[in-house]
Tab-separated table of C-alpha atoms in Angstrom:
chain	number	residue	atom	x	y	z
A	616	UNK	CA	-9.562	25.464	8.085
A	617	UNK	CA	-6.732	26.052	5.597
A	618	UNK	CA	-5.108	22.596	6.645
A	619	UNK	CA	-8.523	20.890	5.911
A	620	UNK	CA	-8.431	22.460	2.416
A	621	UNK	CA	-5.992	20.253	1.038
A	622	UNK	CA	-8.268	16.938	2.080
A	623	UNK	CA	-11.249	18.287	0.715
A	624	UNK	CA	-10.200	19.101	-2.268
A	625	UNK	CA	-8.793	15.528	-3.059
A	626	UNK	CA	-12.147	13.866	-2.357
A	627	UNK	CA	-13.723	16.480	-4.171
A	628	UNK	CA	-11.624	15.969	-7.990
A	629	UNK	CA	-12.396	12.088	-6.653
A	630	UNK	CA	-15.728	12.421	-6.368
A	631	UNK	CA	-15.695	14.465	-9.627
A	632	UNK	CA	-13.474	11.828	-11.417
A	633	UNK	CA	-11.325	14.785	-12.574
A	634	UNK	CA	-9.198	13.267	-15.344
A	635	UNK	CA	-6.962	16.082	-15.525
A	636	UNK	CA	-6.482	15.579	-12.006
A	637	UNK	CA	-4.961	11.650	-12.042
A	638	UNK	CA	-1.170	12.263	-12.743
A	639	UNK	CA	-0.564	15.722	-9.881
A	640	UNK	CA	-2.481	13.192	-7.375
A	641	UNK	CA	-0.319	10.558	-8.362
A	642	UNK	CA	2.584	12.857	-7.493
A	643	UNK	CA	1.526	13.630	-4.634
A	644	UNK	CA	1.670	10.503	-3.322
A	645	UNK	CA	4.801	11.687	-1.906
A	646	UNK	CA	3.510	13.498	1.092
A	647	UNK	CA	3.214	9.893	2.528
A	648	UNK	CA	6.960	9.634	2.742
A	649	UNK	CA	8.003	13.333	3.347
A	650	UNK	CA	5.382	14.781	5.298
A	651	UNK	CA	4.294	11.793	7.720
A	652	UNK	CA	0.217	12.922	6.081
A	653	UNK	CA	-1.564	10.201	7.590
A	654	UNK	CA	-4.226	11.903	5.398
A	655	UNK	CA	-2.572	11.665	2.209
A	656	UNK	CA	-2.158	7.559	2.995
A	657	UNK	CA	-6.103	7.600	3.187
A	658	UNK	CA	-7.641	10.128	1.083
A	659	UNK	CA	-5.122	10.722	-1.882
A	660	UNK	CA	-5.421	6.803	-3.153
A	661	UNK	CA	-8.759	6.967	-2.164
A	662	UNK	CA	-9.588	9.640	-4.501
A	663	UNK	CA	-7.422	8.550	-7.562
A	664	UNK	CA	-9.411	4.943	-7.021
A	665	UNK	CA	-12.935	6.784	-7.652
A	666	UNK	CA	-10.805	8.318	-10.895
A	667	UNK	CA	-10.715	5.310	-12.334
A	668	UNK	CA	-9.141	4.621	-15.675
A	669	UNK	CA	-7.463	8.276	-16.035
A	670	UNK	CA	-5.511	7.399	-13.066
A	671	UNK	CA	-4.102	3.961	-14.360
A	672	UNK	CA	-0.947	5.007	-16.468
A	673	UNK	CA	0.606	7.416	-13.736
A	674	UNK	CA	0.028	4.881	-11.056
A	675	UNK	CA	1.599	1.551	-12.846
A	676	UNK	CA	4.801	3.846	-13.378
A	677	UNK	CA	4.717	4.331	-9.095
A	678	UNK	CA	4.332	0.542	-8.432
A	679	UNK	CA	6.911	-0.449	-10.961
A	680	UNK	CA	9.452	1.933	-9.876
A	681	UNK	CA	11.847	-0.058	-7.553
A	682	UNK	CA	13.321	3.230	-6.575
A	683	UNK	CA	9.977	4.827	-5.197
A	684	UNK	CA	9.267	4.479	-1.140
A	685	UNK	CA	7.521	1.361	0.280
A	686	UNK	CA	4.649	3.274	1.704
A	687	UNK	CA	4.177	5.621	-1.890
A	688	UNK	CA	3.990	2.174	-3.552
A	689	UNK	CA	1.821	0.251	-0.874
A	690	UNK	CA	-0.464	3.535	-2.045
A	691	UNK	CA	-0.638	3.155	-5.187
A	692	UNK	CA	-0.942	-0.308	-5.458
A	693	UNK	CA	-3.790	0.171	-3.229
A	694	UNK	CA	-5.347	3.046	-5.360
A	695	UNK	CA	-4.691	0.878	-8.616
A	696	UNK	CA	-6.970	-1.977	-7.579
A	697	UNK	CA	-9.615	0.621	-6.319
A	698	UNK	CA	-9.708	2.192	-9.786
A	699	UNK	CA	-10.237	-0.954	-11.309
A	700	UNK	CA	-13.226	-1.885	-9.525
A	701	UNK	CA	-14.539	1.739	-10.220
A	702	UNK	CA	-13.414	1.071	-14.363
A	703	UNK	CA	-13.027	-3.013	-14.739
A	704	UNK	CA	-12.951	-2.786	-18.497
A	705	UNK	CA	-9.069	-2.572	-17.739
A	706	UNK	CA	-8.976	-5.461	-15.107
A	707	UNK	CA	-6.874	-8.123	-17.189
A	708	UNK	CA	-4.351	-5.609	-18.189
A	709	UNK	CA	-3.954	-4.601	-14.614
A	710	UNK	CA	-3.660	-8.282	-13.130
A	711	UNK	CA	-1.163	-9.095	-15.818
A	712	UNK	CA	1.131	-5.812	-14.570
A	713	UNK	CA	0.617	-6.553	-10.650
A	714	UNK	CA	1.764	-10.002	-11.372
A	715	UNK	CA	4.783	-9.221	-13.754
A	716	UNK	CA	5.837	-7.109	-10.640
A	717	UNK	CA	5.348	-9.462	-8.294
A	718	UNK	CA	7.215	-12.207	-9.953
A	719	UNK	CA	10.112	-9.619	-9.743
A	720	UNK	CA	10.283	-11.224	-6.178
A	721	UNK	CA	11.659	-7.872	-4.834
A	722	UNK	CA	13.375	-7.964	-1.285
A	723	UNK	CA	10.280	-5.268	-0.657
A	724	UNK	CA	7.851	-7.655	1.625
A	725	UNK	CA	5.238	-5.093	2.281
A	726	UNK	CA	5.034	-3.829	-1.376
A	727	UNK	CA	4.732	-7.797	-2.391
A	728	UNK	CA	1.754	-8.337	0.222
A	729	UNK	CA	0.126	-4.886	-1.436
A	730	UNK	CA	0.645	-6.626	-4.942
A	731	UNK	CA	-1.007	-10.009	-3.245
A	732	UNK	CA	-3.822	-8.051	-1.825
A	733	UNK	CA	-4.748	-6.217	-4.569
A	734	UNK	CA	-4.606	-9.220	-6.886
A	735	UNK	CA	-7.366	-10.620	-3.820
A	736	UNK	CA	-9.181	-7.760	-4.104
A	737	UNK	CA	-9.505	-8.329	-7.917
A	738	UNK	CA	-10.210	-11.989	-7.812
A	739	UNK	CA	-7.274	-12.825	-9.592
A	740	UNK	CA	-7.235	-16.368	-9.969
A	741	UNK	CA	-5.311	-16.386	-12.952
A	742	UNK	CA	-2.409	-14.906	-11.394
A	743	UNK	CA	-2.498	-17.678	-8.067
A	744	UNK	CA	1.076	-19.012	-9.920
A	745	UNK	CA	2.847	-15.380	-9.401
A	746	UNK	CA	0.708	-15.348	-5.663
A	747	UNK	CA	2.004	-18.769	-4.830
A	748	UNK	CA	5.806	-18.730	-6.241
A	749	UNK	CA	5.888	-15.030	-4.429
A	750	UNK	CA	5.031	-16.926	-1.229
A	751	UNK	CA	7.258	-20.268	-1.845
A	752	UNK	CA	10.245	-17.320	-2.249
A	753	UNK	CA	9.257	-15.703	1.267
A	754	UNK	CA	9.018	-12.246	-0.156
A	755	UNK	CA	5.777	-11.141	0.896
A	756	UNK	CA	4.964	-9.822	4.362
A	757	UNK	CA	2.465	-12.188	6.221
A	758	UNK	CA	1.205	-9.624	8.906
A	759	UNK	CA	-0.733	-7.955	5.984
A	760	UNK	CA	-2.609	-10.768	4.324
A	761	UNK	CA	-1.938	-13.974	5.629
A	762	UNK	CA	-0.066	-17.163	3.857
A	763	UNK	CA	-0.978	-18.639	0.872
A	764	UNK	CA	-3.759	-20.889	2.164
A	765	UNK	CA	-5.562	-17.815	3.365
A	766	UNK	CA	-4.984	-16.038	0.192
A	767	UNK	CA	-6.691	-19.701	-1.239
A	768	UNK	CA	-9.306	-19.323	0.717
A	769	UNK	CA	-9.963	-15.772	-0.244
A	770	UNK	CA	-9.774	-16.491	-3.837
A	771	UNK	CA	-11.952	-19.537	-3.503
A	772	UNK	CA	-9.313	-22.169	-4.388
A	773	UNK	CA	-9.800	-23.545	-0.958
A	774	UNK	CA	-13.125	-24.035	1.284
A	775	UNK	CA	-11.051	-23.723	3.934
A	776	UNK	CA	-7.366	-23.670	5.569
A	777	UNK	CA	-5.395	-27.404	5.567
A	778	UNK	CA	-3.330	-25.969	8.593
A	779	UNK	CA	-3.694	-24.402	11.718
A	780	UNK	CA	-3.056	-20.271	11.467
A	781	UNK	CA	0.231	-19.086	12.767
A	782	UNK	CA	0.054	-17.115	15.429
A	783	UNK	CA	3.211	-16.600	17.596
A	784	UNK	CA	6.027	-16.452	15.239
A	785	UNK	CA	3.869	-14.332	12.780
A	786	UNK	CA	3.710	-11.680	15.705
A	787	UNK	CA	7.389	-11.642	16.176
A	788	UNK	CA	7.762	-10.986	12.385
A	789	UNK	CA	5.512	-7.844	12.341
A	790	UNK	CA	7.154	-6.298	15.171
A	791	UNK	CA	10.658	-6.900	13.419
A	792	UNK	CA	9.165	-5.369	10.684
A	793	UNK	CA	8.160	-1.987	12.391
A	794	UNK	CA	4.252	-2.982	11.264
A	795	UNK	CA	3.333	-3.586	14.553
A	796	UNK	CA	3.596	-1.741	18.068
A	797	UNK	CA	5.314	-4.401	20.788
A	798	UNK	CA	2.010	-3.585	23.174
A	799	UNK	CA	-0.624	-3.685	20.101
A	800	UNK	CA	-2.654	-7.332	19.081
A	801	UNK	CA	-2.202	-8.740	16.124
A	802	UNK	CA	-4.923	-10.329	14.867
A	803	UNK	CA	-4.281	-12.939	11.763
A	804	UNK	CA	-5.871	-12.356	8.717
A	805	UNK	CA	-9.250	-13.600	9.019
A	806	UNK	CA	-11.281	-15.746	6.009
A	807	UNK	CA	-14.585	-17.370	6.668
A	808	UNK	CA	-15.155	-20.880	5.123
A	809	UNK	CA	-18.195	-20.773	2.704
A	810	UNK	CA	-18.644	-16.809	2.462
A	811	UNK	CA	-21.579	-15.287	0.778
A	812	UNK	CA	-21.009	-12.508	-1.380
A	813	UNK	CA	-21.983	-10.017	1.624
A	814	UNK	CA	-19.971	-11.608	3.864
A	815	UNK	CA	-16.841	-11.478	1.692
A	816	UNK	CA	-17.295	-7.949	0.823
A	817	UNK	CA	-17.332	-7.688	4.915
A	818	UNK	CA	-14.094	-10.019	5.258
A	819	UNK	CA	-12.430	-7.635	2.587
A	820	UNK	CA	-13.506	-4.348	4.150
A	821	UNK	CA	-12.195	-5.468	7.632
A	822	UNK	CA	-9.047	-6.566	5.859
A	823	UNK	CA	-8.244	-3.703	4.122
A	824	UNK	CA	-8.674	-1.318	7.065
A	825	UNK	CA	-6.152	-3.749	8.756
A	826	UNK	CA	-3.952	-3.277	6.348
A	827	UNK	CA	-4.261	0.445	6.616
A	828	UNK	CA	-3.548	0.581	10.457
A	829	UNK	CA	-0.410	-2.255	9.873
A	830	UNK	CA	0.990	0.566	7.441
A	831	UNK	CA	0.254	3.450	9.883
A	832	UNK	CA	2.039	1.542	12.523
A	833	UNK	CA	4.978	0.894	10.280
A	834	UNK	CA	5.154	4.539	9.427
A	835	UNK	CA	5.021	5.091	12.901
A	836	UNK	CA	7.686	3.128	13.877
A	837	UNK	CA	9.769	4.364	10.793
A	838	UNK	CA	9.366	8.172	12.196
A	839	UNK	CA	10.899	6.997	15.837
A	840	UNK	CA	13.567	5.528	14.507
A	841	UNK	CA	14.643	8.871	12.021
A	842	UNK	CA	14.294	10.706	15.062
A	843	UNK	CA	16.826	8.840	17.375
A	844	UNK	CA	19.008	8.968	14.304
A	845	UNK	CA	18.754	12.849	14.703
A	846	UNK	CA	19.557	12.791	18.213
């Protein structure tokens, strides 16, 4: 019970949108990288999203800290774009921010497709210049999202792809990357043609808890490889 306490106490200052509570969440963050929480990656960005606006400020200084883990900024950046859609009144403020980072062009990949996708999740179509030079550069992860004709068709830019989807060498890139298990299926990044609203909020629910299991597998992978080191 006492290792459950933790867990329900995020979701409960969440579900409270405790203020006070934004920046020692934000902190916490942390237990992604040195505790291997598989929790934390779901519950603590989770929580800080339902925030909202409180939760802003500690979580653009994660995502713009080049020196912070992949996974703790993946996290925020995820928990960033959820708080906006709980509190939109700061939406154009936040789009500028996610695109000044990602026209950094960082060597980061995942952290770019976590900029990319929450910029998606936003309906950023003002930033598509940032989405599109990050892509030209090949510095975002593809495994994640897709390429920039789905992220087109997501945005509504394009009623559908020009080119076929990549399949084979998009694999052998996320398996490089430690985001996917040799034995698991990758499935690209699917975007219907001519979504309704319902089916787009479907498209970005399935997409997100992609994205969730792509980092967990990373993690995963990351955790092996520390461990040989040990040996």
């Amino acid at each position: 019970a006492e290792g459950w306490a933790p867990i329900h106490a995020w979701r409960a200052l969440g579900q409270l949108r405790a203020a006070e509570a934004a920046e020692p969440l934000t902190k916490l963050l942390n237990r992604i990288e040195t505790d291997d929480d598989d929790y934390a990656i779901e519950d603590i960005p989770t929580a800080l999203a339902m925030i909202g606006t409180p939760a802003l400020a500690p979580l653009m200084t994660v995502v713009g800290d080049r020196d912070a883990p992949e996974s703790v900024r993946s996290a925020a950046i995820r928990a960033i774009a959820g708080a906006v859609q709980t509190d939109d009144e700061h939406r154009a403020e936040i789009v500028h921010f996610l695109a000044e980072v990602l026209d950094r062009h960082e060597p980061e990949r995942a952290v770019n497709a976590y900029l990319v996708s929450a910029l998606v999740d936003l309906r950023a179509v003002e930033a598509a210049s940032s989405m599109e030079a990050a892509f030209d550069t090949n510095v975002v992860a593809l495994d994640l999202l897709g390429d920039w004709e789905t992220v087109q068709v997501a945005l509504g830019l394009l009623d559908k792809r020009i080119t076929p989807k990549p399949s084979s060498w998009l694999r052998a890139e996320a398996v490089a990357s430690g985001r996917l298990d040799s034995d698991d299926e990758l499935a690209w990044p699917d975007v219907a043609d001519d979504q309704g609203d319902a089916a787009k909020e479907a498209a970005d629910k399935e997409r997100r808890r992609k994205a969730r299991k792509a980092e967990k597998s990373a993690r995963k992978q990351q955790r092996a490889k520390k461990k040989k080191k040990r040996k």
